[in-house]
Amino acid sequence: MGRTPCCSKVGLNRGAWTALEDQTLTDYIRTHGEGKWRKIPKEAGLKRCGKSCRLRWLNYLRPDIKRGNITQEEEDLIIRLHKLLGNRWSLIAGRIPGRTDNEIKNYWNTTLGKKVNYTDQQTKQSSGAVNDNTKKKRNKSTKLPTSTDKTQPSTNIAVRTKALRFNKVLVTPHAQQEAIFPHHADGNHGDLVAKKKAAAANYYSSEQEDTTASEDLMLDFDVGELLMSGINNPDSEFWKICHQLDDNNEGSKNYKWASSHHAPLWFSEDYKDWMGDDDCFHH
DNA sequence: AAGAGGCACAACCGCAATAAC
DNA sequence: AGTTATTGCGGTTGTGCCTCT
């Protein structure tokens, strides 16, 4: 049983948005706020589907969007993030204020991708490590390697483009705490990291003598922040482990490499049971 | 000057994850 | 617990503009 389409296409406008449509959408969202995208066209009197409204707002009309050329610093950051994250544009965009995932994706596909050395095959693999069952219908040639390019061996550390989603970090007494809570060089996340480390240390020192898997501590954690803390610090354990990953993304001896929309999850050999049949993790 | 081709970017599509019922 | 609706994501396409010949 398939889903119903997000909207009936009959009678709806398509293509470029007019200034009037932009103004109507902007006015509506300023009054009522974001969300409930499907209701917006009807209530605002727009002949667009909700999906289209959402895209227009997020990619173009939002007031916090930065206009103008990508700066050299932004470009460097995009390259670094892409090297680690692959084509996870929303995650990359989340680290570049004022830039949208669509903008970064376009910039990569039209400009940056050419600058980056594809002969090292990093980016080819980064976008194609997973999701073999998707994006298979269209067959248009593209300027740059895409997820459909399976001809190259995988050699980089970039995570799978789509994987399971985590928003918690499992902290165990056996895990290498410094790997889970890597030192952060610029201090932006220092407080958070320190709190989490302290919480974990306190938990185990006060309550755990012979800790078993059933007594794990689950901490809410913005693992996106965790990820970035490692990206920015080549001296971090996180960074080192990233670069220990072998060609199959198997990870080093004591850690496995997972991915999600939020961040990777590190865990010790004691928690192999979390792994699924396909070497992915499950909740 | 005009046509061809390339480029850049906005918009669309299909899918997966999640929320709501 | 199962189904449906909604949201968000990444890949792809369409099109207008620019450059080259």
mmCIF file of C-alpha atoms (C1' of nucleotides) in Angstrom:
data_model
loop_
_atom_site.group_PDB
_atom_site.id
_atom_site.type_symbol
_atom_site.label_atom_id
_atom_site.label_comp_id
_atom_site.label_asym_id
_atom_site.label_seq_id
_atom_site.Cartn_x
_atom_site.Cartn_y
_atom_site.Cartn_z
ATOM 1 C CA MET A 1 0.000 0.000 0.000
ATOM 2 C CA GLY A 2 1.569 3.167 -1.116
ATOM 3 C CA ARG A 3 1.310 6.564 0.393
ATOM 4 C CA THR A 4 -0.977 9.092 -1.055
ATOM 5 C CA PRO A 5 0.808 11.845 -2.904
ATOM 6 C CA CYS A 6 1.665 14.877 -0.860
ATOM 7 C CA CYS A 7 -0.739 16.906 -2.883
ATOM 8 C CA SER A 8 -2.936 16.793 -5.872
ATOM 9 C CA LYS A 9 -0.951 18.264 -8.706
ATOM 10 C CA VAL A 10 -4.065 19.338 -10.543
ATOM 11 C CA GLY A 11 -4.447 23.084 -10.747
ATOM 12 C CA LEU A 12 -1.239 23.877 -8.933
ATOM 13 C CA ASN A 13 1.424 26.249 -10.111
ATOM 14 C CA ARG A 14 4.794 24.836 -10.930
ATOM 15 C CA GLY A 15 8.150 26.253 -11.762
ATOM 16 C CA ALA A 16 9.605 29.518 -10.594
ATOM 17 C CA TRP A 17 7.871 31.380 -7.812
ATOM 18 C CA THR A 18 6.525 34.833 -8.509
ATOM 19 C CA ALA A 19 7.168 37.819 -6.257
ATOM 20 C CA LEU A 20 3.524 37.763 -5.254
ATOM 21 C CA GLU A 21 3.691 34.133 -4.227
ATOM 22 C CA ASP A 22 6.852 34.829 -2.245
ATOM 23 C CA GLN A 23 5.183 37.705 -0.465
ATOM 24 C CA THR A 24 2.081 35.679 0.269
ATOM 25 C CA LEU A 25 4.071 32.835 1.729
ATOM 26 C CA THR A 26 6.329 35.133 3.703
ATOM 27 C CA ASP A 27 3.397 37.029 5.148
ATOM 28 C CA TYR A 28 1.633 33.860 6.117
ATOM 29 C CA ILE A 29 4.628 32.339 7.841
ATOM 30 C CA ARG A 30 5.405 35.572 9.663
ATOM 31 C CA THR A 31 1.903 35.529 11.013
ATOM 32 C CA HIS A 32 1.404 31.857 11.706
ATOM 33 C CA GLY A 33 4.889 30.479 11.934
ATOM 34 C CA GLU A 34 6.509 27.524 10.193
ATOM 35 C CA GLY A 35 5.121 24.034 10.138
ATOM 36 C CA LYS A 36 1.898 22.447 8.946
ATOM 37 C CA TRP A 37 3.135 22.892 5.425
ATOM 38 C CA ARG A 38 0.236 21.103 3.919
ATOM 39 C CA LYS A 39 -2.200 23.554 5.392
ATOM 40 C CA ILE A 40 -0.298 26.603 4.225
ATOM 41 C CA PRO A 41 -1.300 26.651 0.550
ATOM 42 C CA LYS A 42 -4.946 26.324 1.392
ATOM 43 C CA GLU A 43 -4.941 28.862 4.156
ATOM 44 C CA ALA A 44 -2.642 31.314 2.439
ATOM 45 C CA GLY A 45 -4.358 31.008 -0.889
ATOM 46 C CA LEU A 46 -1.340 29.697 -2.744
ATOM 47 C CA LYS A 47 -1.618 27.364 -5.682
ATOM 48 C CA ARG A 48 1.374 25.368 -4.557
ATOM 49 C CA CYS A 49 1.718 22.118 -2.717
ATOM 50 C CA GLY A 50 2.915 22.194 0.870
ATOM 51 C CA LYS A 51 6.151 20.599 -0.049
ATOM 52 C CA SER A 52 6.896 23.318 -2.526
ATOM 53 C CA CYS A 53 6.076 25.987 0.061
ATOM 54 C CA ARG A 54 8.394 24.413 2.573
ATOM 55 C CA LEU A 55 11.224 24.249 0.070
ATOM 56 C CA ARG A 56 10.728 27.802 -1.050
ATOM 57 C CA TRP A 57 10.739 29.072 2.495
ATOM 58 C CA LEU A 58 13.685 27.037 3.704
ATOM 59 C CA ASN A 59 15.864 27.579 0.688
ATOM 60 C CA TYR A 60 15.037 31.095 -0.296
ATOM 61 C CA LEU A 61 12.642 33.164 1.774
ATOM 62 C CA ARG A 62 13.842 32.500 5.299
ATOM 63 C CA PRO A 63 15.182 35.733 6.756
ATOM 64 C CA ASP A 64 18.359 34.209 8.131
ATOM 65 C CA ILE A 65 19.603 33.018 4.784
ATOM 66 C CA LYS A 66 22.904 34.497 3.811
ATOM 67 C CA ARG A 67 23.140 35.830 0.297
ATOM 68 C CA GLY A 68 26.202 36.262 -1.785
ATOM 69 C CA ASN A 69 29.158 34.192 -2.723
ATOM 70 C CA ILE A 70 30.533 31.410 -0.615
ATOM 71 C CA THR A 71 33.585 32.711 1.181
ATOM 72 C CA GLN A 72 36.948 31.015 1.205
ATOM 73 C CA GLU A 73 36.427 29.982 4.820
ATOM 74 C CA GLU A 74 33.054 28.525 4.053
ATOM 75 C CA GLU A 75 34.504 26.714 1.089
ATOM 76 C CA ASP A 76 37.266 25.185 3.171
ATOM 77 C CA LEU A 77 34.776 24.095 5.760
ATOM 78 C CA ILE A 78 32.522 22.528 3.168
ATOM 79 C CA ILE A 79 35.417 20.554 1.758
ATOM 80 C CA ARG A 80 36.445 19.315 5.164
ATOM 81 C CA LEU A 81 32.939 18.431 6.164
ATOM 82 C CA HIS A 82 32.255 16.708 2.898
ATOM 83 C CA LYS A 83 35.377 14.648 3.277
ATOM 84 C CA LEU A 84 34.117 13.339 6.546
ATOM 85 C CA LEU A 85 30.378 13.304 6.039
ATOM 86 C CA GLY A 86 29.923 12.668 2.378
ATOM 87 C CA ASN A 87 26.842 14.032 0.682
ATOM 88 C CA ARG A 88 24.949 14.722 3.872
ATOM 89 C CA TRP A 89 24.174 18.232 2.831
ATOM 90 C CA SER A 90 21.784 19.077 5.607
ATOM 91 C CA LEU A 91 24.354 18.145 8.192
ATOM 92 C CA ILE A 92 26.998 20.181 6.416
ATOM 93 C CA ALA A 93 24.627 23.117 6.037
ATOM 94 C CA GLY A 94 23.858 22.963 9.720
ATOM 95 C CA ARG A 95 27.468 23.897 10.372
ATOM 96 C CA ILE A 96 27.515 26.832 8.008
ATOM 97 C CA PRO A 97 25.229 29.577 9.257
ATOM 98 C CA GLY A 98 22.952 31.110 6.680
ATOM 99 C CA ARG A 99 23.620 28.505 4.049
ATOM 100 C CA THR A 100 21.090 25.944 2.973
ATOM 101 C CA ASP A 101 21.661 22.338 2.130
ATOM 102 C CA ASN A 102 20.429 22.979 -1.379
ATOM 103 C CA GLU A 103 22.846 25.831 -1.847
ATOM 104 C CA ILE A 104 25.779 23.808 -0.599
ATOM 105 C CA LYS A 105 24.781 20.857 -2.704
ATOM 106 C CA ASN A 106 24.562 23.032 -5.789
ATOM 107 C CA TYR A 107 27.837 24.714 -4.995
ATOM 108 C CA TRP A 108 29.514 21.380 -4.591
ATOM 109 C CA ASN A 109 28.093 19.933 -7.761
ATOM 110 C CA THR A 110 28.918 22.927 -9.883
ATOM 111 C CA THR A 111 32.076 24.320 -8.383
ATOM 112 C CA LEU A 112 33.720 22.618 -5.483
ATOM 113 C CA GLY A 113 33.545 19.110 -6.773
ATOM 114 C CA LYS A 114 35.806 20.085 -9.621
ATOM 115 C CA LYS A 115 38.335 21.625 -7.330
ATOM 116 C CA VAL A 116 38.568 18.609 -5.145
ATOM 117 C CA ASN A 117 40.771 15.873 -6.428
ATOM 118 C CA TYR A 118 38.509 13.081 -7.484
ATOM 119 C CA THR A 119 41.344 10.803 -8.369
ATOM 120 C CA ASP A 120 41.674 9.886 -4.755
ATOM 121 C CA GLN A 121 38.193 8.418 -5.078
ATOM 122 C CA GLN A 122 37.165 9.769 -1.765
ATOM 123 C CA THR A 123 34.099 11.571 -2.773
ATOM 124 C CA LYS A 124 32.988 8.902 -5.134
ATOM 125 C CA GLN A 125 32.716 6.495 -2.323
ATOM 126 C CA SER A 126 31.338 8.934 0.136
ATOM 127 C CA SER A 127 28.076 9.310 -1.596
ATOM 128 C CA GLY A 128 27.646 5.740 -2.558
ATOM 129 C CA ALA A 129 28.311 3.633 0.469
ATOM 130 C CA VAL A 130 24.713 2.904 1.145
ATOM 131 C CA ASN A 131 21.288 3.148 -0.335
ATOM 132 C CA ASP A 132 21.720 0.858 -3.226
ATOM 133 C CA ASN A 133 18.000 0.492 -3.401
ATOM 134 C CA THR A 134 17.233 4.119 -3.962
ATOM 135 C CA LYS A 135 17.706 6.672 -6.660
ATOM 136 C CA LYS A 136 17.758 4.075 -9.358
ATOM 137 C CA LYS A 137 15.092 5.201 -11.690
ATOM 138 C CA ARG A 138 16.644 8.244 -13.242
ATOM 139 C CA ASN A 139 19.485 7.683 -15.552
ATOM 140 C CA LYS A 140 20.746 11.079 -16.457
ATOM 141 C CA SER A 141 24.477 11.475 -16.689
ATOM 142 C CA THR A 142 25.898 13.904 -14.209
ATOM 143 C CA LYS A 143 28.983 15.994 -14.192
ATOM 144 C CA LEU A 144 30.233 14.480 -11.019
ATOM 145 C CA PRO A 145 30.265 11.011 -9.591
ATOM 146 C CA THR A 146 27.066 10.173 -7.819
ATOM 147 C CA SER A 147 25.681 7.431 -5.710
ATOM 148 C CA THR A 148 25.140 5.376 -8.784
ATOM 149 C CA ASP A 149 28.829 5.158 -9.466
ATOM 150 C CA LYS A 150 29.853 1.846 -8.040
ATOM 151 C CA THR A 151 32.883 1.350 -10.189
ATOM 152 C CA GLN A 152 35.410 2.611 -7.726
ATOM 153 C CA PRO A 153 36.608 0.918 -4.619
ATOM 154 C CA SER A 154 35.864 2.628 -1.373
ATOM 155 C CA THR A 155 38.802 4.143 0.330
ATOM 156 C CA ASN A 156 37.672 7.030 2.400
ATOM 157 C CA ILE A 157 36.330 7.595 5.827
ATOM 158 C CA ALA A 158 33.133 9.276 4.929
ATOM 159 C CA VAL A 159 30.101 7.800 6.536
ATOM 160 C CA ARG A 160 27.180 6.264 4.814
ATOM 161 C CA THR A 161 24.900 8.826 3.317
ATOM 162 C CA LYS A 162 21.798 7.392 4.853
ATOM 163 C CA ALA A 163 21.771 5.277 7.881
ATOM 164 C CA LEU A 164 20.036 4.880 11.128
ATOM 165 C CA ARG A 165 19.325 7.774 13.344
ATOM 166 C CA PHE A 166 20.700 8.124 16.828
ATOM 167 C CA ASN A 167 20.315 10.838 19.313
ATOM 168 C CA LYS A 168 21.838 9.194 22.301
ATOM 169 C CA VAL A 169 25.309 8.050 23.127
ATOM 170 C CA LEU A 170 25.867 4.872 25.004
ATOM 171 C CA VAL A 171 28.524 5.296 27.619
ATOM 172 C CA THR A 172 30.121 2.228 29.029
ATOM 173 C CA PRO A 173 32.907 1.736 31.510
ATOM 174 C CA HIS A 174 34.776 -0.245 28.899
ATOM 175 C CA ALA A 175 34.617 2.336 26.232
ATOM 176 C CA GLN A 176 37.413 4.762 25.811
ATOM 177 C CA GLN A 177 35.978 7.860 27.354
ATOM 178 C CA GLU A 178 38.257 10.162 25.453
ATOM 179 C CA ALA A 179 37.010 8.716 22.235
ATOM 180 C CA ILE A 180 33.420 9.200 23.181
ATOM 181 C CA PHE A 181 34.023 12.652 24.565
ATOM 182 C CA PRO A 182 36.920 13.942 22.556
ATOM 183 C CA HIS A 183 38.774 16.974 23.639
ATOM 184 C CA HIS A 184 37.579 20.014 21.844
ATOM 185 C CA ALA A 185 40.139 22.463 20.643
ATOM 186 C CA ASP A 186 38.180 25.652 20.298
ATOM 187 C CA GLY A 187 36.265 25.274 23.492
ATOM 188 C CA ASN A 188 32.882 25.945 21.992
ATOM 189 C CA HIS A 189 31.564 22.674 23.189
ATOM 190 C CA GLY A 190 33.817 22.359 26.136
ATOM 191 C CA ASP A 191 31.142 22.836 28.735
ATOM 192 C CA LEU A 192 28.886 20.294 27.218
ATOM 193 C CA VAL A 193 31.608 17.756 26.825
ATOM 194 C CA ALA A 194 32.821 18.348 30.334
ATOM 195 C CA LYS A 195 29.344 17.871 31.712
ATOM 196 C CA LYS A 196 28.857 14.643 29.888
ATOM 197 C CA LYS A 197 32.222 13.335 30.930
ATOM 198 C CA ALA A 198 31.559 14.262 34.497
ATOM 199 C CA ALA A 199 28.161 12.643 34.403
ATOM 200 C CA ALA A 200 29.578 9.437 33.058
ATOM 201 C CA ALA A 201 32.455 9.387 35.499
ATOM 202 C CA ASN A 202 30.170 10.095 38.393
ATOM 203 C CA TYR A 203 27.737 7.446 37.360
ATOM 204 C CA TYR A 204 30.279 4.719 37.143
ATOM 205 C CA SER A 205 32.285 5.661 40.155
ATOM 206 C CA SER A 206 29.258 5.854 42.398
ATOM 207 C CA GLU A 207 27.117 3.030 41.201
ATOM 208 C CA GLN A 208 29.005 0.588 39.162
ATOM 209 C CA GLU A 209 31.429 -2.017 40.313
ATOM 210 C CA ASP A 210 30.853 -4.746 37.853
ATOM 211 C CA THR A 211 29.020 -3.062 35.091
ATOM 212 C CA THR A 212 27.174 -5.110 32.584
ATOM 213 C CA ALA A 213 25.504 -4.202 29.387
ATOM 214 C CA SER A 214 22.149 -4.074 31.103
ATOM 215 C CA GLU A 215 23.352 -1.293 33.291
ATOM 216 C CA ASP A 216 24.492 1.037 30.626
ATOM 217 C CA LEU A 217 24.110 4.720 30.981
ATOM 218 C CA MET A 218 22.270 6.466 28.236
ATOM 219 C CA LEU A 219 22.906 10.144 27.949
ATOM 220 C CA ASP A 220 21.017 12.545 25.822
ATOM 221 C CA PHE A 221 23.615 14.100 23.651
ATOM 222 C CA ASP A 222 23.814 16.258 20.640
ATOM 223 C CA VAL A 223 26.010 13.929 18.756
ATOM 224 C CA GLY A 224 26.301 16.441 15.978
ATOM 225 C CA GLU A 225 28.289 18.558 18.369
ATOM 226 C CA LEU A 226 30.334 15.536 19.228
ATOM 227 C CA LEU A 227 31.086 14.910 15.627
ATOM 228 C CA MET A 228 32.201 18.449 15.042
ATOM 229 C CA SER A 229 34.427 18.439 18.045
ATOM 230 C CA GLY A 230 36.461 15.738 16.380
ATOM 231 C CA ILE A 231 36.400 17.292 12.972
ATOM 232 C CA ASN A 232 37.933 20.457 14.239
ATOM 233 C CA ASN A 233 40.675 18.855 16.190
ATOM 234 C CA PRO A 234 43.222 16.654 14.449
ATOM 235 C CA ASP A 235 44.708 15.850 17.833
ATOM 236 C CA SER A 236 41.503 14.367 19.131
ATOM 237 C CA GLU A 237 41.081 10.686 19.597
ATOM 238 C CA PHE A 238 37.993 10.981 17.473
ATOM 239 C CA TRP A 239 40.005 12.309 14.587
ATOM 240 C CA LYS A 240 42.625 9.630 14.928
ATOM 241 C CA ILE A 241 40.065 6.888 14.945
ATOM 242 C CA CYS A 242 38.415 8.334 11.887
ATOM 243 C CA HIS A 243 41.679 8.017 10.072
ATOM 244 C CA GLN A 244 42.244 4.494 11.260
ATOM 245 C CA LEU A 245 39.205 3.276 9.430
ATOM 246 C CA ASP A 246 40.065 0.768 6.805
ATOM 247 C CA ASP A 247 38.785 0.573 3.292
ATOM 248 C CA ASN A 248 35.631 -1.169 4.296
ATOM 249 C CA ASN A 249 34.737 1.367 6.915
ATOM 250 C CA GLU A 250 35.049 -1.411 9.411
ATOM 251 C CA GLY A 251 36.701 0.743 11.991
ATOM 252 C CA SER A 252 39.557 -0.032 14.237
ATOM 253 C CA LYS A 253 39.747 -2.888 16.663
ATOM 254 C CA ASN A 254 37.738 -1.462 19.480
ATOM 255 C CA TYR A 255 35.377 0.806 17.661
ATOM 256 C CA LYS A 256 32.818 0.601 14.995
ATOM 257 C CA TRP A 257 31.800 3.324 12.717
ATOM 258 C CA ALA A 258 28.140 4.047 12.414
ATOM 259 C CA SER A 259 26.327 6.951 10.959
ATOM 260 C CA SER A 260 23.066 8.731 11.130
ATOM 261 C CA HIS A 261 21.609 12.069 10.300
ATOM 262 C CA HIS A 262 23.032 13.318 13.517
ATOM 263 C CA ALA A 263 26.376 11.757 14.084
ATOM 264 C CA PRO A 264 28.390 8.622 14.383
ATOM 265 C CA LEU A 265 28.277 6.448 17.406
ATOM 266 C CA TRP A 266 31.305 4.843 18.878
ATOM 267 C CA PHE A 267 31.096 1.839 21.051
ATOM 268 C CA SER A 268 33.264 -0.903 22.336
ATOM 269 C CA GLU A 269 33.471 -4.504 21.304
ATOM 270 C CA ASP A 270 31.219 -5.305 24.231
ATOM 271 C CA TYR A 271 28.248 -3.985 22.336
ATOM 272 C CA LYS A 272 28.447 -5.870 19.123
ATOM 273 C CA ASP A 273 24.878 -6.948 19.706
ATOM 274 C CA TRP A 274 23.760 -3.555 18.636
ATOM 275 C CA MET A 275 24.842 -4.326 15.179
ATOM 276 C CA GLY A 276 22.386 -5.557 12.641
ATOM 277 C CA ASP A 277 22.873 -8.188 10.013
ATOM 278 C CA ASP A 278 24.013 -5.650 7.513
ATOM 279 C CA ASP A 279 26.557 -4.140 9.798
ATOM 280 C CA CYS A 280 24.305 -1.254 10.561
ATOM 281 C CA PHE A 281 23.154 -0.370 14.002
ATOM 282 C CA HIS A 282 19.729 -0.592 15.410
ATOM 283 C CA HIS A 283 18.001 1.327 18.095
ATOM 284 C "C1'" DA B 1 24.262 39.209 -34.263
ATOM 285 C "C1'" DA B 2 22.833 34.727 -33.441
ATOM 286 C "C1'" DG B 3 23.049 30.044 -32.264
ATOM 287 C "C1'" DA B 4 25.262 26.354 -29.405
ATOM 288 C "C1'" DG B 5 26.903 24.745 -25.378
ATOM 289 C "C1'" DG B 6 27.992 25.136 -20.583
ATOM 290 C "C1'" DC B 7 27.035 26.689 -16.065
ATOM 291 C "C1'" DA B 8 24.532 27.933 -11.939
ATOM 292 C "C1'" DC B 9 20.758 27.579 -9.290
ATOM 293 C "C1'" DA B 10 15.855 27.017 -8.118
ATOM 294 C "C1'" DA B 11 12.624 23.623 -8.057
ATOM 295 C "C1'" DC B 12 10.934 19.015 -8.295
ATOM 296 C "C1'" DC B 13 10.805 13.973 -7.312
ATOM 297 C "C1'" DG B 14 10.928 9.829 -4.738
ATOM 298 C "C1'" DC B 15 12.079 7.829 -0.679
ATOM 299 C "C1'" DA B 16 12.764 7.098 4.369
ATOM 300 C "C1'" DA B 17 11.927 8.453 8.949
ATOM 301 C "C1'" DT B 18 8.855 10.036 12.131
ATOM 302 C "C1'" DA B 19 4.482 11.641 13.980
ATOM 303 C "C1'" DA B 20 -0.226 11.178 14.513
ATOM 304 C "C1'" DC B 21 -4.204 8.618 14.728
ATOM 305 C "C1'" DA C 1 0.250 -2.492 16.634
ATOM 306 C "C1'" DG C 2 -0.880 -1.084 12.248
ATOM 307 C "C1'" DT C 3 -1.945 2.472 9.000
ATOM 308 C "C1'" DT C 4 -1.812 6.960 7.187
ATOM 309 C "C1'" DA C 5 -0.061 11.697 7.078
ATOM 310 C "C1'" DT C 6 3.699 14.758 7.373
ATOM 311 C "C1'" DT C 7 8.298 16.214 7.200
ATOM 312 C "C1'" DG C 8 12.979 16.176 5.762
ATOM 313 C "C1'" DC C 9 16.601 14.579 2.863
ATOM 314 C "C1'" DG C 10 19.525 13.760 -1.236
ATOM 315 C "C1'" DG C 11 19.478 13.131 -6.155
ATOM 316 C "C1'" DT C 12 17.939 14.924 -10.345
ATOM 317 C "C1'" DT C 13 15.885 18.047 -13.663
ATOM 318 C "C1'" DG C 14 14.518 22.407 -15.947
ATOM 319 C "C1'" DT C 15 15.641 26.752 -17.316
ATOM 320 C "C1'" DG C 16 17.616 31.250 -17.671
ATOM 321 C "C1'" DC C 17 21.923 33.460 -18.205
ATOM 322 C "C1'" DC C 18 26.547 33.787 -19.876
ATOM 323 C "C1'" DT C 19 30.350 32.839 -22.877
ATOM 324 C "C1'" DC C 20 32.245 31.274 -26.952
ATOM 325 C "C1'" DT C 21 32.437 30.655 -31.788
#
